[in-house]
Each structure stands twice: as structure tokens, then as C-alpha cells.
């Protein structure tokens, strides 16, 4: 497992932007696929985006496609999600997650694939 520490988040008006960061410990970050999930009050945790170990493949939830961009910098052991055109329904606690994947054919993951999770960071979008 890898230790994940998140930063970013906060409050923004609808239409605004935020960027979340997630730093990972260890020297094997390049062997991990990374993801972002979110959980709104009273709702289940849901998939937001994922990226393979090299950054060549990305996957997004339909609800954020075209507005969010996941990226990673393996030299900095960090994954990001840039969130633009934010909507009130994007409000929730956001979590980054990691799991080992050394292959080159990364498929859209499920939450159960991930075994390391960040501490969560709140994103609040007001109308």
C-alpha cells in the first residue's frame, strides 16, 4: 500500500474551478493506478476519474466528463484533478485512491480495486 495525502478543495461558486492534489509516499508511485472518488451527504461514494500508471489512459464519470481532468506527475508522486465549470451537485467529500497496476491495458476501475485511500477533502459549490 501507499500513503496518500490530499490537498486543495474548498468553497467556490457555481461555474468556478478548483484543483485537488494527492501526494503519495514511496518510490513506486509509477506502479500505481490512481483514482478520484466523491461522496455527497447521504449518498454512496461514487467514481469520478481514474488514470493509469503512466498517464496514458484516463476514465471519467459521465457527470464530470468534459469538466474535470485527471493528471499525474510521477516525478512528484502526485495526482491531480482539475475541476472546471463546477456545479452544486459536485459538492461532496473527495477522496484520492491508489492500487498497484503494472500492466499497459488499464481498464475502467471499480472502487473495490483500490486499496489505499486519502484522508478526503471537502468541495462545496454554491449556486
Tab-separated table of C-alpha atoms in Angstrom:
chain	number	residue	atom	x	y	z
A	1	UNK	CA	0.000	0.000	0.000
A	2	UNK	CA	0.946	3.627	-0.407
A	3	UNK	CA	0.231	6.559	1.893
A	4	UNK	CA	-1.855	9.304	0.266
A	5	UNK	CA	-2.131	12.898	1.453
A	6	UNK	CA	-4.620	15.215	-0.188
A	7	UNK	CA	-4.638	18.990	-0.539
A	8	UNK	CA	-6.803	21.569	-2.220
A	9	UNK	CA	-10.548	21.798	-2.162
A	10	UNK	CA	-12.668	24.453	-0.508
A	11	UNK	CA	-15.707	26.504	-1.405
A	12	UNK	CA	-16.477	28.035	-4.763
A	13	UNK	CA	-19.461	29.429	-6.620
A	14	UNK	CA	-21.072	27.532	-9.449
A	15	UNK	CA	-19.058	27.885	-12.620
A	16	UNK	CA	-15.807	28.187	-10.709
A	17	UNK	CA	-12.769	25.953	-10.651
A	18	UNK	CA	-10.751	24.034	-8.101
A	19	UNK	CA	-7.771	21.712	-8.256
A	20	UNK	CA	-7.217	18.832	-5.896
A	21	UNK	CA	-3.822	17.256	-5.352
A	22	UNK	CA	-2.868	13.922	-3.854
A	23	UNK	CA	0.697	13.134	-2.913
A	24	UNK	CA	1.916	9.583	-2.448
A	25	UNK	CA	4.723	8.227	-0.325
A	26	UNK	CA	7.256	5.704	-1.509
A	27	UNK	CA	9.359	5.239	-4.620
A	28	UNK	CA	6.977	3.045	-6.610
A	29	UNK	CA	4.324	5.625	-7.496
A	30	UNK	CA	4.785	4.807	-11.145
A	31	UNK	CA	3.438	1.325	-10.491
A	32	UNK	CA	0.085	2.563	-9.203
A	33	UNK	CA	-3.094	3.450	-10.992
A	34	UNK	CA	-4.803	6.374	-9.331
A	35	UNK	CA	-8.387	7.468	-8.954
A	36	UNK	CA	-10.672	10.097	-7.504
A	37	UNK	CA	-13.979	9.358	-5.835
A	38	UNK	CA	-16.511	11.551	-4.082
A	39	UNK	CA	-19.259	11.169	-1.563
A	40	UNK	CA	-22.127	13.590	-1.039
A	41	UNK	CA	-24.042	13.663	2.241
A	42	UNK	CA	-26.468	10.776	2.419
A	43	UNK	CA	-25.148	9.213	-0.760
A	44	UNK	CA	-22.778	6.409	-1.589
A	45	UNK	CA	-19.225	7.017	-2.681
A	46	UNK	CA	-19.043	7.357	-6.447
A	47	UNK	CA	-16.334	7.145	-9.049
A	48	UNK	CA	-15.086	10.430	-10.500
A	49	UNK	CA	-11.970	9.713	-12.548
A	50	UNK	CA	-9.028	7.366	-12.887
A	51	UNK	CA	-5.665	7.342	-14.607
A	52	UNK	CA	-3.256	4.543	-15.425
A	53	UNK	CA	0.304	4.361	-14.119
A	54	UNK	CA	1.839	6.297	-16.994
A	55	UNK	CA	-0.993	8.783	-17.501
A	56	UNK	CA	-1.841	7.442	-20.928
A	57	UNK	CA	-5.340	6.230	-20.127
A	58	UNK	CA	-7.992	8.144	-18.272
A	59	UNK	CA	-11.573	7.391	-17.366
A	60	UNK	CA	-14.306	9.713	-16.162
A	61	UNK	CA	-17.779	9.504	-14.760
A	62	UNK	CA	-20.321	10.784	-17.263
A	63	UNK	CA	-21.324	13.502	-14.816
A	64	UNK	CA	-17.860	15.130	-14.909
A	65	UNK	CA	-16.704	14.338	-18.426
A	66	UNK	CA	-15.608	17.468	-20.230
A	67	UNK	CA	-15.336	19.457	-16.985
A	68	UNK	CA	-12.800	17.516	-14.894
A	69	UNK	CA	-9.310	16.482	-15.913
A	70	UNK	CA	-7.215	13.933	-14.053
A	71	UNK	CA	-3.458	14.034	-14.471
A	72	UNK	CA	-0.343	12.831	-12.719
A	73	UNK	CA	3.282	13.775	-12.296
A	74	UNK	CA	5.263	10.651	-11.488
A	75	UNK	CA	8.358	12.722	-10.786
A	76	UNK	CA	6.461	14.416	-7.955
A	77	UNK	CA	4.495	11.350	-6.850
A	78	UNK	CA	1.317	13.375	-7.255
A	79	UNK	CA	-2.032	13.008	-8.952
A	80	UNK	CA	-4.332	15.928	-9.650
A	81	UNK	CA	-7.882	16.567	-10.651
A	82	UNK	CA	-8.668	19.903	-12.218
A	83	UNK	CA	-12.343	20.703	-11.792
A	84	UNK	CA	-13.865	23.373	-14.011
A	85	UNK	CA	-17.421	24.594	-14.522
A	86	UNK	CA	-18.308	23.315	-11.087
A	87	UNK	CA	-21.943	22.686	-10.240
A	88	UNK	CA	-23.696	22.486	-6.872
A	89	UNK	CA	-24.125	18.750	-7.447
A	90	UNK	CA	-20.338	18.396	-7.417
A	91	UNK	CA	-20.409	19.171	-3.694
A	92	UNK	CA	-19.021	16.414	-1.520
A	93	UNK	CA	-16.008	14.876	0.118
A	94	UNK	CA	-13.411	13.934	-2.456
A	95	UNK	CA	-11.010	11.051	-1.989
A	96	UNK	CA	-7.990	10.001	-3.965
A	97	UNK	CA	-7.186	6.318	-4.168
A	98	UNK	CA	-4.448	4.046	-5.453
A	99	UNK	CA	-3.883	0.439	-6.420
A	100	UNK	CA	-0.964	-1.379	-7.980
A	101	UNK	CA	-1.212	-1.960	-11.695
A	102	UNK	CA	1.888	-2.715	-13.706
A	103	UNK	CA	0.170	-3.554	-16.985
A	104	UNK	CA	-0.353	-1.424	-20.048
A	105	UNK	CA	-4.006	-2.189	-20.696
A	106	UNK	CA	-5.704	-0.408	-17.825
A	107	UNK	CA	-9.456	-0.735	-17.864
A	108	UNK	CA	-12.078	1.390	-16.123
A	109	UNK	CA	-11.722	0.505	-12.421
A	110	UNK	CA	-14.197	-0.198	-9.645
A	111	UNK	CA	-13.919	1.211	-6.160
A	112	UNK	CA	-13.062	-2.260	-4.895
A	113	UNK	CA	-9.890	-2.281	-6.981
A	114	UNK	CA	-8.343	0.426	-4.800
A	115	UNK	CA	-6.628	-0.441	-1.545
A	116	UNK	CA	-5.111	2.869	-0.489
A	117	UNK	CA	-7.195	5.964	0.207
A	118	UNK	CA	-6.509	9.582	1.040
A	119	UNK	CA	-7.990	11.372	4.002
A	120	UNK	CA	-10.621	13.207	1.984
A	121	UNK	CA	-11.073	16.868	1.221
A	122	UNK	CA	-14.300	18.852	1.117
A	123	UNK	CA	-15.512	20.573	-2.020
A	124	UNK	CA	-18.515	22.857	-1.699
A	125	UNK	CA	-20.118	24.513	-4.707
A	126	UNK	CA	-22.758	27.136	-4.055
A	127	UNK	CA	-25.366	28.258	-6.533
